[in-house]
Coordinates of C-alpha atoms and ligand atoms in Angstrom, one line a residue:
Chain A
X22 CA -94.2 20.6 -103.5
X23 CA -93.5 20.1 -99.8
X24 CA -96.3 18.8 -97.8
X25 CA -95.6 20.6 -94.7
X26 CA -98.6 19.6 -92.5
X27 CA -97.6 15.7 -93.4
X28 CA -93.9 16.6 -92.1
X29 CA -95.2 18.1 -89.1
X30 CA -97.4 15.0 -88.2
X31 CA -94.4 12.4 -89.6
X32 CA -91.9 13.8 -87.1
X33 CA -93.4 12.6 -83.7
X34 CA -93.2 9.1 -85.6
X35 CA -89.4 9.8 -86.8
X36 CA -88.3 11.2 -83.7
X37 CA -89.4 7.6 -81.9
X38 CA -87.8 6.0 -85.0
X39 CA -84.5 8.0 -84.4
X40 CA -84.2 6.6 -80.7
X41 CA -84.3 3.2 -82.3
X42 CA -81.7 3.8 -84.6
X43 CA -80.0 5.4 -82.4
X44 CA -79.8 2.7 -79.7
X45 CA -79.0 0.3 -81.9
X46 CA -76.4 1.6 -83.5
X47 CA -74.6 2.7 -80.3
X48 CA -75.6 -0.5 -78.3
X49 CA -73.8 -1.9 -81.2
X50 CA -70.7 0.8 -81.2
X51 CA -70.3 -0.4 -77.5
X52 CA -70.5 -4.3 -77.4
X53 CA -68.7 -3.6 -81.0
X54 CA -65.6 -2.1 -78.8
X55 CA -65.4 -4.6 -75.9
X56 CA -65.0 -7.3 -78.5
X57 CA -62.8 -5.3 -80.5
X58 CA -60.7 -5.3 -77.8
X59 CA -60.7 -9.1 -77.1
X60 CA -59.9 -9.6 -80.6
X61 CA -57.5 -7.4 -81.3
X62 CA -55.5 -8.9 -78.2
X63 CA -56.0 -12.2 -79.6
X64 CA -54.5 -10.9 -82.9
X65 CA -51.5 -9.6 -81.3
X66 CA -51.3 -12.8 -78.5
X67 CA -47.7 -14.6 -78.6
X68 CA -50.5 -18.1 -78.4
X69 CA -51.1 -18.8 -82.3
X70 CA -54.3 -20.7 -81.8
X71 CA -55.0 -17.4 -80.3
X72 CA -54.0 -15.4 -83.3
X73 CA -56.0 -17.8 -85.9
X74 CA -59.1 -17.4 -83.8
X75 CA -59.0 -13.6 -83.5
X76 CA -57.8 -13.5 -87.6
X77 CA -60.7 -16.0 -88.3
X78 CA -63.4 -13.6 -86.2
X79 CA -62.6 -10.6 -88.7
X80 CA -62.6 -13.2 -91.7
X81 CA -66.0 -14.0 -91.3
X82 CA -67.4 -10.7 -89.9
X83 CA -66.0 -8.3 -92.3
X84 CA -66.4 -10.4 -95.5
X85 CA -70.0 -11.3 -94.8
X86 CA -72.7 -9.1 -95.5
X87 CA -74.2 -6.9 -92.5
X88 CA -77.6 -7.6 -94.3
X89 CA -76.7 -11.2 -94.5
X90 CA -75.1 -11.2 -91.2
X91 CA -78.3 -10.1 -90.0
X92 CA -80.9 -12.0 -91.2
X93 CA -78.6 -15.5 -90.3
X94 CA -78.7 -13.9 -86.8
X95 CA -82.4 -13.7 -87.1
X96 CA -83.6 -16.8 -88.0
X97 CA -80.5 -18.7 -86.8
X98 CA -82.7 -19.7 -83.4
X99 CA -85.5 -20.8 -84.9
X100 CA -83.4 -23.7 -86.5
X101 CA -82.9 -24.8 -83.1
X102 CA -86.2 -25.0 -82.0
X103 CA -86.0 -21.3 -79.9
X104 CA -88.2 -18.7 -80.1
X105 CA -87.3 -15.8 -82.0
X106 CA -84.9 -13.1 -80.6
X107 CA -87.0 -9.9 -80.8
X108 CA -85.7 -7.7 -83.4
X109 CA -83.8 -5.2 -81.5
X110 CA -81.8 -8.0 -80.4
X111 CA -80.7 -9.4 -83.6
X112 CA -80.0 -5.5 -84.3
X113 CA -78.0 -5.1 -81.7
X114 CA -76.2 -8.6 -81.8
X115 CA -75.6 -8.5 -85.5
X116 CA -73.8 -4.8 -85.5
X117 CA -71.8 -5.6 -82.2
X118 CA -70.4 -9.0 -84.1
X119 CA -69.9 -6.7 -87.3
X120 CA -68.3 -3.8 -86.1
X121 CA -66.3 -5.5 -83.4
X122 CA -64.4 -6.7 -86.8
X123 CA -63.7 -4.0 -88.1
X124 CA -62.8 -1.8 -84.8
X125 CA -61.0 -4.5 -84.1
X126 CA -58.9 -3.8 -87.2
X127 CA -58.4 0.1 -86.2
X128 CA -57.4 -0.8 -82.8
X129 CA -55.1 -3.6 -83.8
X130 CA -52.9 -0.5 -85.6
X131 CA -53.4 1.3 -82.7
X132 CA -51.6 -1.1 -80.5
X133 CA -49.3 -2.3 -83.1
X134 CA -47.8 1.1 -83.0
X135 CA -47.2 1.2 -79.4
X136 CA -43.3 0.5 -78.8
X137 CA -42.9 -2.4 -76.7
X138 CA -40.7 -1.6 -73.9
X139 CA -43.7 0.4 -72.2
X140 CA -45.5 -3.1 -71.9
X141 CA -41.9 -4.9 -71.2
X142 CA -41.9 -2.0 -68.6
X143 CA -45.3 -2.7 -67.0
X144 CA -44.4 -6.3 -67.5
X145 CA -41.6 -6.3 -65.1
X146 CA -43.7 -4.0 -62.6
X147 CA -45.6 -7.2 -62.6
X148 CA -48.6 -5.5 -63.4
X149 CA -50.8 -8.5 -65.4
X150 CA -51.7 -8.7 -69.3
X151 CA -55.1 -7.4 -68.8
X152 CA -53.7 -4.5 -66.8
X153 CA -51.4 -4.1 -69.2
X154 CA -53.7 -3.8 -71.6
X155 CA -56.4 -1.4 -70.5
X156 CA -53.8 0.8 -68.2
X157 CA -51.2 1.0 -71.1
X158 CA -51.7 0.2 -74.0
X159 CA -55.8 0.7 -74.9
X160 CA -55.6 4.1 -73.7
X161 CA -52.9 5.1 -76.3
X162 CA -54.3 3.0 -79.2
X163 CA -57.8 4.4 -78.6
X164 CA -56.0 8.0 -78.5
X165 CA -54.1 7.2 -81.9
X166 CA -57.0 6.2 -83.6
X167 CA -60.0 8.2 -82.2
X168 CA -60.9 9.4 -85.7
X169 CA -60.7 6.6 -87.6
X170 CA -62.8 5.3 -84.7
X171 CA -65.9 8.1 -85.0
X172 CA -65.5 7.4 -88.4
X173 CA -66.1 3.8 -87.5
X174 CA -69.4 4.9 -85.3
X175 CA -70.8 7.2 -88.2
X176 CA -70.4 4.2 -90.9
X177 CA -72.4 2.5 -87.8
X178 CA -75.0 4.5 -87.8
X179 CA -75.4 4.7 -91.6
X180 CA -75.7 0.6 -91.6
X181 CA -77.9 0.4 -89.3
X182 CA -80.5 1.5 -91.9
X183 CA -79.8 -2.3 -92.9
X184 CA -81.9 -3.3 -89.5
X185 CA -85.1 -2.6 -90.5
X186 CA -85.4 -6.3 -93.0
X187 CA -86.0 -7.8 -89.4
X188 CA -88.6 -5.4 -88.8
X189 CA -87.1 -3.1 -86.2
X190 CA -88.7 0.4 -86.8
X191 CA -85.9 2.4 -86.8
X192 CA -85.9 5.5 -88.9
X193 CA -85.6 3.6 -92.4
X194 CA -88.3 1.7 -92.0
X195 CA -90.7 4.0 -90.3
X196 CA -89.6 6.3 -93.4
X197 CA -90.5 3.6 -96.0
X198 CA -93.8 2.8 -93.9
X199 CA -94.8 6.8 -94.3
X200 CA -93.4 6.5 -97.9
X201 CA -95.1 4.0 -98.6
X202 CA -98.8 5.4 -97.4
X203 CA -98.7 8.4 -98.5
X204 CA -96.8 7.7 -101.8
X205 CA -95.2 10.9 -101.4
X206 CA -91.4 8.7 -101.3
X207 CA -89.2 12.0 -102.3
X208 CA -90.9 13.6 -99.4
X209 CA -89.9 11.0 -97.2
X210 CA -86.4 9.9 -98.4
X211 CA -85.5 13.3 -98.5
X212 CA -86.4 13.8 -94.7
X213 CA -84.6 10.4 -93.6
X214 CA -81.6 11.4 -95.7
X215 CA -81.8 15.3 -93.6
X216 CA -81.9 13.0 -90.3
X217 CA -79.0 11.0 -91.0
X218 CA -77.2 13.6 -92.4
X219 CA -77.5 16.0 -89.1
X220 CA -77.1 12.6 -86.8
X221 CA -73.2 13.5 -87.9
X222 CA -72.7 16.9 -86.7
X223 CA -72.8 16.3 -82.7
X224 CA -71.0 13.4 -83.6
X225 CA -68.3 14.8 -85.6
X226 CA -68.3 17.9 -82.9
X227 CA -67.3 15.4 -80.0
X228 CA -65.0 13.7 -82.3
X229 CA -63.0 16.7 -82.2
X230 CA -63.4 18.0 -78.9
X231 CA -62.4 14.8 -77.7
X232 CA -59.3 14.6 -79.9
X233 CA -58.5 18.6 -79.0
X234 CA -58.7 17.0 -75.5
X235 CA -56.2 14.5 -75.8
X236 CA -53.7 16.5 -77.8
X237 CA -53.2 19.0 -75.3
X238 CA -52.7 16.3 -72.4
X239 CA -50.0 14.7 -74.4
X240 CA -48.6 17.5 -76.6
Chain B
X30 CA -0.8 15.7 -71.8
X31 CA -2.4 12.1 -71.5
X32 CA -5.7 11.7 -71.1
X33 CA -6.2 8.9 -69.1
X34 CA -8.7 7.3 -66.7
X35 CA -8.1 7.4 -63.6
X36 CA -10.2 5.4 -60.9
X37 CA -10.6 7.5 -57.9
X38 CA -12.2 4.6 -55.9
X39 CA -14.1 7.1 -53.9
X40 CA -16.3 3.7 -53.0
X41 CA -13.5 1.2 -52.3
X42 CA -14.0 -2.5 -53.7
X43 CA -16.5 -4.9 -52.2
X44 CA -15.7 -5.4 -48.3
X45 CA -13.8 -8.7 -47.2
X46 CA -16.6 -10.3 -45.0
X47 CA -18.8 -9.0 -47.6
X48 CA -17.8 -11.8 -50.0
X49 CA -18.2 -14.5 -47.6
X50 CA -22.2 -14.1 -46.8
X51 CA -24.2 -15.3 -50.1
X52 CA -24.1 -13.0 -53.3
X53 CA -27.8 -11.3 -54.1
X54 CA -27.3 -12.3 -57.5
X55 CA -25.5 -15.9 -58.7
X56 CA -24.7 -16.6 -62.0
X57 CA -23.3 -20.0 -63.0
X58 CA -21.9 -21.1 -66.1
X59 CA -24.9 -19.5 -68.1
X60 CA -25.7 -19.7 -71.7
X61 CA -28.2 -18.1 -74.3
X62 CA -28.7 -19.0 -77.3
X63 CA -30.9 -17.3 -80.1
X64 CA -31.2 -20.1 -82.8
X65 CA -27.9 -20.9 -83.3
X66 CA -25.9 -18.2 -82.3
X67 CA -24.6 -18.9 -79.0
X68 CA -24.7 -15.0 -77.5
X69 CA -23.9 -15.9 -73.8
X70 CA -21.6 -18.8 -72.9
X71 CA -20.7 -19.9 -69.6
X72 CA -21.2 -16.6 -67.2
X73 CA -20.0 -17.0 -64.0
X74 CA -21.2 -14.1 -61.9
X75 CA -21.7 -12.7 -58.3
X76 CA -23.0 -9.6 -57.0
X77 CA -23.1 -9.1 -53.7
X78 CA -25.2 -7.1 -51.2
X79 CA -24.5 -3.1 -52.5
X80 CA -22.6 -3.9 -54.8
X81 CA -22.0 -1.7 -58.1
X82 CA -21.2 -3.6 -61.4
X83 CA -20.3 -2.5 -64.0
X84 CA -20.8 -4.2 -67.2
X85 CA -18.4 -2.8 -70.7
X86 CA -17.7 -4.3 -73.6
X87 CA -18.1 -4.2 -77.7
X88 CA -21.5 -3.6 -78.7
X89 CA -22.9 -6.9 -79.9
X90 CA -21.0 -8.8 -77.0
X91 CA -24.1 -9.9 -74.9
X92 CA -24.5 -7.0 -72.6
X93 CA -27.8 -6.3 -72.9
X94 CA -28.6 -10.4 -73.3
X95 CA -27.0 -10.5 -70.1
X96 CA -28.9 -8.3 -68.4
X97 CA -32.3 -9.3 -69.5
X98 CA -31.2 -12.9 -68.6
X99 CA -30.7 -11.4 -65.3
X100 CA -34.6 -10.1 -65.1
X101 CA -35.4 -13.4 -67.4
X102 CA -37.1 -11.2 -69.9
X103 CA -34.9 -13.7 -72.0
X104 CA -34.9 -17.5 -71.5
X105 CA -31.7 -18.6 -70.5
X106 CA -30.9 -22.0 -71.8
X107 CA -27.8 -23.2 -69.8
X108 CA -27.1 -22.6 -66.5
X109 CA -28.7 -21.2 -63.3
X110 CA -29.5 -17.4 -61.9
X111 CA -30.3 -17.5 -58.6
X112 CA -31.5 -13.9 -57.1
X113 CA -31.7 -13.9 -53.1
X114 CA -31.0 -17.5 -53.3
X115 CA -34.1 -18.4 -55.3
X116 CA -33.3 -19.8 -59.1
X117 CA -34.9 -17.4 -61.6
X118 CA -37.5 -18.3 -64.3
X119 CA -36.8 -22.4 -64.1
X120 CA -38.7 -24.7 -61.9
X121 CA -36.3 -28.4 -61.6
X122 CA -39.7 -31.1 -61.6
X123 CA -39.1 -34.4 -60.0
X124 CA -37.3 -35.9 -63.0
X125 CA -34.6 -33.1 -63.0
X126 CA -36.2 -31.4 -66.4
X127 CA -36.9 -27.4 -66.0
X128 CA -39.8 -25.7 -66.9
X129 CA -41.2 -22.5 -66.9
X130 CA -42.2 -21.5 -63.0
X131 CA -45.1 -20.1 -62.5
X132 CA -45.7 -16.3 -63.3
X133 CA -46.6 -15.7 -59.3
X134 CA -42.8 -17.3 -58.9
X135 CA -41.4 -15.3 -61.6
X136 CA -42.5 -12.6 -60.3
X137 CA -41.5 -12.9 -56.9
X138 CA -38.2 -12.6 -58.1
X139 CA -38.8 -10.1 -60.1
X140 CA -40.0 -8.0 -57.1
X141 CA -36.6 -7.2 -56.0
X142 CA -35.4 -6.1 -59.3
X143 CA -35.6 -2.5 -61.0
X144 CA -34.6 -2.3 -64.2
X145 CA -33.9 0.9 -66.3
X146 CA -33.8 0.5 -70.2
X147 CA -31.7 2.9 -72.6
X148 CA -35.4 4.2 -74.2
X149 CA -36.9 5.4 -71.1
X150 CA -39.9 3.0 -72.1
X151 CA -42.6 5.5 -69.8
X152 CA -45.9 6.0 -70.4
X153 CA -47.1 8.8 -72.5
X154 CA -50.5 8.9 -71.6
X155 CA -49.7 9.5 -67.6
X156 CA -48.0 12.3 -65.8
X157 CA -44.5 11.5 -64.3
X158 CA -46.7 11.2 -61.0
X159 CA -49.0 8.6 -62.8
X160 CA -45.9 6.8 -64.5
X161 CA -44.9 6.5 -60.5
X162 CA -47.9 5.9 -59.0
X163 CA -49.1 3.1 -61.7
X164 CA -47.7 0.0 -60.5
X165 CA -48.1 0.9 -56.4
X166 CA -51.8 1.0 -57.2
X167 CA -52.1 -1.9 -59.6
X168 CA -49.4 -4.3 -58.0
X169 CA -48.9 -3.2 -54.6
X170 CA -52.6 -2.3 -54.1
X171 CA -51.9 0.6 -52.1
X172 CA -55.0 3.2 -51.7
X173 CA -53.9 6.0 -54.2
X174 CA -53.2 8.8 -52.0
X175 CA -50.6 6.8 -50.0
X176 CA -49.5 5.4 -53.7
X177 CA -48.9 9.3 -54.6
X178 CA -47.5 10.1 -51.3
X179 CA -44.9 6.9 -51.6
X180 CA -44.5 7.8 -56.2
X181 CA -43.7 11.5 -54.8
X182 CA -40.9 10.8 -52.5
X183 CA -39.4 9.1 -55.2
X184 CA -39.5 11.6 -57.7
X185 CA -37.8 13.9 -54.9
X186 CA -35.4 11.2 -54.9
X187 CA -33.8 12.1 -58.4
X188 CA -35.1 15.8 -58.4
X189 CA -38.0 15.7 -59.9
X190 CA -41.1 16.2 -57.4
X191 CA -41.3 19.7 -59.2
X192 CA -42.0 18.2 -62.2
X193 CA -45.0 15.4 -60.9
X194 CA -47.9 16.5 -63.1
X195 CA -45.6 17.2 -66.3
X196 CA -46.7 14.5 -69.3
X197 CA -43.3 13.1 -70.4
X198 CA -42.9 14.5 -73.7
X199 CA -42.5 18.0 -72.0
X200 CA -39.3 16.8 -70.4
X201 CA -35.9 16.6 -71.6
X202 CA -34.4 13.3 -71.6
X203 CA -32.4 13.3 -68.6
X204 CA -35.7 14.2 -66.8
X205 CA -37.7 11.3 -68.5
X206 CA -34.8 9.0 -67.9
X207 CA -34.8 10.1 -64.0
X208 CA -38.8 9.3 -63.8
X209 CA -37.8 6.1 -65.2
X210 CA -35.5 5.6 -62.4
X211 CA -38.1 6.6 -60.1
X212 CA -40.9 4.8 -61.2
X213 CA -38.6 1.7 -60.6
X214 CA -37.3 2.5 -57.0
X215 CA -40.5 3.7 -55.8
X216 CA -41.3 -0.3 -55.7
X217 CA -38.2 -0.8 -53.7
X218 CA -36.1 -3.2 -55.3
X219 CA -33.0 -4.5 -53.8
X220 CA -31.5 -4.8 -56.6
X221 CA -31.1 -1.3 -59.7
X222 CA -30.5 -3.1 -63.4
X223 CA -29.4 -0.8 -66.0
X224 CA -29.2 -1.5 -69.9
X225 CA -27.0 2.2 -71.0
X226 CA -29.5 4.5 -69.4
X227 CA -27.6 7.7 -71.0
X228 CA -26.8 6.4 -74.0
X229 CA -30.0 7.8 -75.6
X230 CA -29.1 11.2 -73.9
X231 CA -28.0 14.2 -75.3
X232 CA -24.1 14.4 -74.0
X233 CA -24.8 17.6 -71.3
X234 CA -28.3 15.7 -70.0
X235 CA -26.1 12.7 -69.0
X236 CA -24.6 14.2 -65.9
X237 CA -28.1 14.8 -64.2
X238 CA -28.9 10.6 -65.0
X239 CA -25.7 9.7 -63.7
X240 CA -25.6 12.2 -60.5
X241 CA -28.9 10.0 -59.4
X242 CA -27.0 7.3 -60.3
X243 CA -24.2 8.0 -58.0
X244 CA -26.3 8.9 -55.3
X245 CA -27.8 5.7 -55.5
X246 CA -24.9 3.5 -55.0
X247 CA -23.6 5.6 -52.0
X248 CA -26.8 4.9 -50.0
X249 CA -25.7 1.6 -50.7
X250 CA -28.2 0.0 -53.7
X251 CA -26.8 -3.1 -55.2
X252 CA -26.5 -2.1 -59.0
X253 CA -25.6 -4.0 -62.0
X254 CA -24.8 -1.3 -65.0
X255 CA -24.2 -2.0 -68.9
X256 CA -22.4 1.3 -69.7
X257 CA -20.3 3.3 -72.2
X258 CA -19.6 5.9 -69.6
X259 CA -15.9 4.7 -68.2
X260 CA -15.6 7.6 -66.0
X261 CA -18.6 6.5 -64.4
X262 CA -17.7 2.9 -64.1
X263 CA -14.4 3.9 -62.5
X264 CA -15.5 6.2 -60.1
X265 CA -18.5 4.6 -58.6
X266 CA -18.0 0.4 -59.8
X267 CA -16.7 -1.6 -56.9
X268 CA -16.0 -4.2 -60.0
X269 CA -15.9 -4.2 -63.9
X270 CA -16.6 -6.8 -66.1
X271 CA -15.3 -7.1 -69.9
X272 CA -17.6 -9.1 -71.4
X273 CA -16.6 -10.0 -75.4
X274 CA -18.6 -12.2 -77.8
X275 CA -20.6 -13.6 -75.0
X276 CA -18.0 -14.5 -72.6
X277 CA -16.5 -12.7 -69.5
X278 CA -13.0 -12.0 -70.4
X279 CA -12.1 -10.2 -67.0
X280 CA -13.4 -9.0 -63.8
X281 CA -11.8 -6.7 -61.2
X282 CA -12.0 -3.8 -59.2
X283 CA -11.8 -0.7 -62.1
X284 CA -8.1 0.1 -61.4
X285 CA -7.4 -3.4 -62.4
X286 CA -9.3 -3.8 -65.2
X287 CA -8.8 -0.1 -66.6
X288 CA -5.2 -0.9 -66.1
X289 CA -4.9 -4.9 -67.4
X290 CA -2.6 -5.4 -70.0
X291 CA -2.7 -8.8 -69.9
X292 CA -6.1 -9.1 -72.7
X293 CA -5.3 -7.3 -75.8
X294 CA -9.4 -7.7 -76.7
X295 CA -9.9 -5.5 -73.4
X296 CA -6.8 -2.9 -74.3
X297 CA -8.2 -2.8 -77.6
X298 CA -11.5 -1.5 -76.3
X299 CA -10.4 0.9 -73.8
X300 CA -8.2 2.3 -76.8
X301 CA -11.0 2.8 -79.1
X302 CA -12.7 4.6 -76.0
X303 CA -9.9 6.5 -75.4
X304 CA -9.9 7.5 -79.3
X305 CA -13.2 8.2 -79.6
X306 CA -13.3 10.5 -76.6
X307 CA -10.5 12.2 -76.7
X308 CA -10.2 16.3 -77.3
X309 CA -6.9 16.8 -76.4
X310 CA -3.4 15.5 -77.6
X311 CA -3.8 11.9 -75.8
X312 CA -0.1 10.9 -77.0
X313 CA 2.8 12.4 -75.2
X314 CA 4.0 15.4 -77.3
X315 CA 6.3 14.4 -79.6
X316 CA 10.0 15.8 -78.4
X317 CA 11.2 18.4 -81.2
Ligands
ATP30 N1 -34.0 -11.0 -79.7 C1 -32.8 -11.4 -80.4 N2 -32.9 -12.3 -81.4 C2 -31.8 -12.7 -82.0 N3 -30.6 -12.3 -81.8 C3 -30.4 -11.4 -80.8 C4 -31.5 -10.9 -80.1 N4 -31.1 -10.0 -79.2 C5 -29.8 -9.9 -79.3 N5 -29.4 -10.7 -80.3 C6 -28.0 -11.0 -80.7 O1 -27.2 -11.3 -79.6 C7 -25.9 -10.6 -79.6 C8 -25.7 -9.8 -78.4 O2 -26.6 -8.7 -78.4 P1 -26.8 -7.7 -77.2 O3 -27.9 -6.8 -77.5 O4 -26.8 -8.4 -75.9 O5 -25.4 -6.9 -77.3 P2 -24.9 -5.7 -76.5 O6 -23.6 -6.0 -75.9 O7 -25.9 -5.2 -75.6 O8 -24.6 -4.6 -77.6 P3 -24.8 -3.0 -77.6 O9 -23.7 -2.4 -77.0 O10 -24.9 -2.7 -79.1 O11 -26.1 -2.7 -77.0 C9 -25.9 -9.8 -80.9 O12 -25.2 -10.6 -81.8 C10 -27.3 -9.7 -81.3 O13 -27.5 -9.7 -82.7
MG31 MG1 -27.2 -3.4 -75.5

């Protein structure tokens, strides 16, 4: 039933695709954040052009499609007469823009919760905004919502399988390519689903570890 | 028995020649309104150099308004506050209209002020040493071993140097309330605000905020204090101020106002005080 000798010679071919996936996906958790945290800011900003602009951002990236999102990304340069990003680009681009919406969300919460004499506080130390912001207030909204935000990188890495319509072989598409010359697809699917589902555990393990971490500083 | 209170004026009232030199902190004839509720109306105030002040009056009179005017965390609308001689928060432009002066401006002024809020308001993510140390590194740009060397004296200062590397939520009020304190004189200010900084306490925690307090005032700190504590306010105020529905009804050294009979809003107060404190027979015992 299993066809172990075509496993054994797939999984050089996975394991490049895994890197792929991988980098995207936590390229995208990164750039994701650092605009997470410009919008979220803008969200909570006393300026209200500021607010609509930051509510707008999540608007658009978290009611439009990733796959959408992605291939508009794609082909969006082209209209203007540039060449092509390369794939991994438009990868990369399209998950930062996405998930910056929706950690954006989580972190908003985050900070929402945070009473607001400790920035009045800071405030009067005459530390600045941005100070504020990454000295006082990130830290504790980051801490508040750390699973919520592995959560967020896990569903990261499980849409990033989307990647692979603008040709990017990550592990999805490498899978389908095997799949697809072989024709032994159960084979296949059923390894990609294995990879994805163990991509979790080390994740899921620092999840934790970090969270254990911070409890016990601020128990 | 009668149980009353009894200034001890171990710090006597502000010095003659004191009063002459310019006050640290000038109030004029200021207002704040929030809509249309006029909450502050016509202040006149002066603090001068080491001076204590304490501020009573009903809760919902503007205390706290007052204060935060004084550290323009709230706009004042009418009026002027001048700290060190410098108006606070307004800029007059060349056709006599204020606007906002410039944050470097603001907080310029804001430099000599330390202000200590009822919730502690510290950081729950840094040690009572990085609490301290925060704002020497970030504002003051001192290296941070001279920072900790400077946020450590400090915490010595209320007691505390013992407990530097503690997170706040494993101390006791009173303690968080004294790295509060600390955290703002370690950027010394010349001049200590405090909105009720026990009245979030636990009643036997309050002496430990109110001994740093104390200690504070003898070494000569000018100190503007909203408080419920009248046994504070009469031993260590060198003046009192009523304030009631946004206006100052008196001022005077705490044997005048503890003793005025003159403002039945102000007796009333000190009554309900008195009532609400007492333990012990206050009315003379009834002759049988
Ligand atoms: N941010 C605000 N917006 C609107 N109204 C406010 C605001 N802050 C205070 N007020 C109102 O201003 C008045 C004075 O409030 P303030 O907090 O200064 O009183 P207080 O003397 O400090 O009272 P307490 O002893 O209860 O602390 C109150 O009527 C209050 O409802
Ligand atoms: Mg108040």
């Amino acid at each position: 039933m299993f066809d172990w000798p075509t496993f054994l010679f797939s999984l050089p071919l996975l394991g490049k695709a895994l890197l792929i996936t991988l980098q995207t996906s936590l390229l995208g958790n990164a750039f994701g954040f650092v605009i997470a945290i410009l919008i979220s800011s803008m969200q909570l900003a006393k300026m209200p052009l500021l607010r609509r602009l930051g509510g707008s951002y999540i608007f658009i990236f978290r009611g439009v499609p990733l796959l959408v999102q992605l291939l508009v990304i794609y082909y969006l340069a082209p209209m203007f007469g540039l060449p092509n990003l390369s794939p991994m680009v438009a990868a990369v681009m399209a998950l930062s823009l996405c998930s910056g919406a929706y950690i954006a969300e989580i972190l908003r919460g985050g900070l929402m919760a945070i009473p607001s004499g400790q920035s009045e506080a800071a405030h009067l130390l005459g530390m600045s905004r941005p100070a504020i912001l990454l000295r006082i207030e990130l830290p504790q909204a980051v801490q508040s919502t750390l699973p919520s935000l592995v959560n967020e990188l896990v569903l990261l890495i499980k849409a990033s399988a989307l990647v692979s319509v603008v040709g990017l072989a990550d592990l999805t598409r490498v899978a389908q390519n095997l799949a697809s010359s072989d024709y032994l697809f159960f084979q296949h699917y059923l390894v990609l689903a294995g990879i994805y589902c163990l991509i979790n555990i080390p994740l899921t393990m620092f999840g934790r570890r970090l969270e254990r971490h911070l409890e016990r500083s601020l128990a | 028995m009668s149980l009353s209170l009894s200034p001890t004026n171990a710090i006597s009232a502000v010095p003659a020649e004191n009063s002459k030199i310019a006050p640290i902190i000038h109030l004029s004839a200021v207002g704040k309104r929030f809509g249309k509720n006029q909450v502050l109306a016509n202040i006149d105030l002066d603090v001068h150099h080491s001076e204590v002040v304490c501020l009573i009056g009903p809760s919902g009179s503007g205390k706290s308004t007052l204060l935060r005017c004084m550290a323009f965390l709230e706009e004042y609308d009418d009026g002027e506050i001048h700290i060190e001689g410098r108006l606070l928060g307004w800029e007059i432009d060349d056709r006599g209209h204020r606007k906002h002066a410039g944050r470097n401006r603001l907080n310029q002024a804001r430099r000599n002020l330390g202000i200590v809020f009822q919730q502690f308001n510290l950081w729950p993510h840094m040690t009572a040493l990085g609490n301290v140390t925060e704002a020497l590194v970030r504002v003051r740009r001192l290296p941070r071993q001279e920072a900790e060397k400077k946020a450590m004296k400090a915490l010595d200062k209320v007691g505390l140097s013992e407990k530097a590397k503690e997170y706040p939520a494993r101390l006791s009020g009173g303690q968080q309330q004294r790295v509060a304190i600390a955290r703002a004189l370690a950027m010394e200010p010349k001049i200590m605000l405090f909105d009720e900084p026990t009245s979030a306490l636990d009643p036997e925690l309050v002496g430990e905020v109110l001994a740093v307090m104390k200690q504070l005032a003898q070494e000569g700190m000018t100190m503007v204090v909203v408080t419920h504590e009248m046994g504070f306010a009469a031993q260590v105020a060198d003046s009192v101020v009523f304030l009631d529905q946004g206006s100052i009804v008196t001022r005077g050294t705490p044997n005048e106002v503890f003793r005025d009979t003159n403002h039945p809003r102000l007796r009333q107060f000190l009554q309900n005080y008195l009532d609400r404190n007492a333990f012990w027979h206050t009315t003379p015992e009834k002759t049988s």
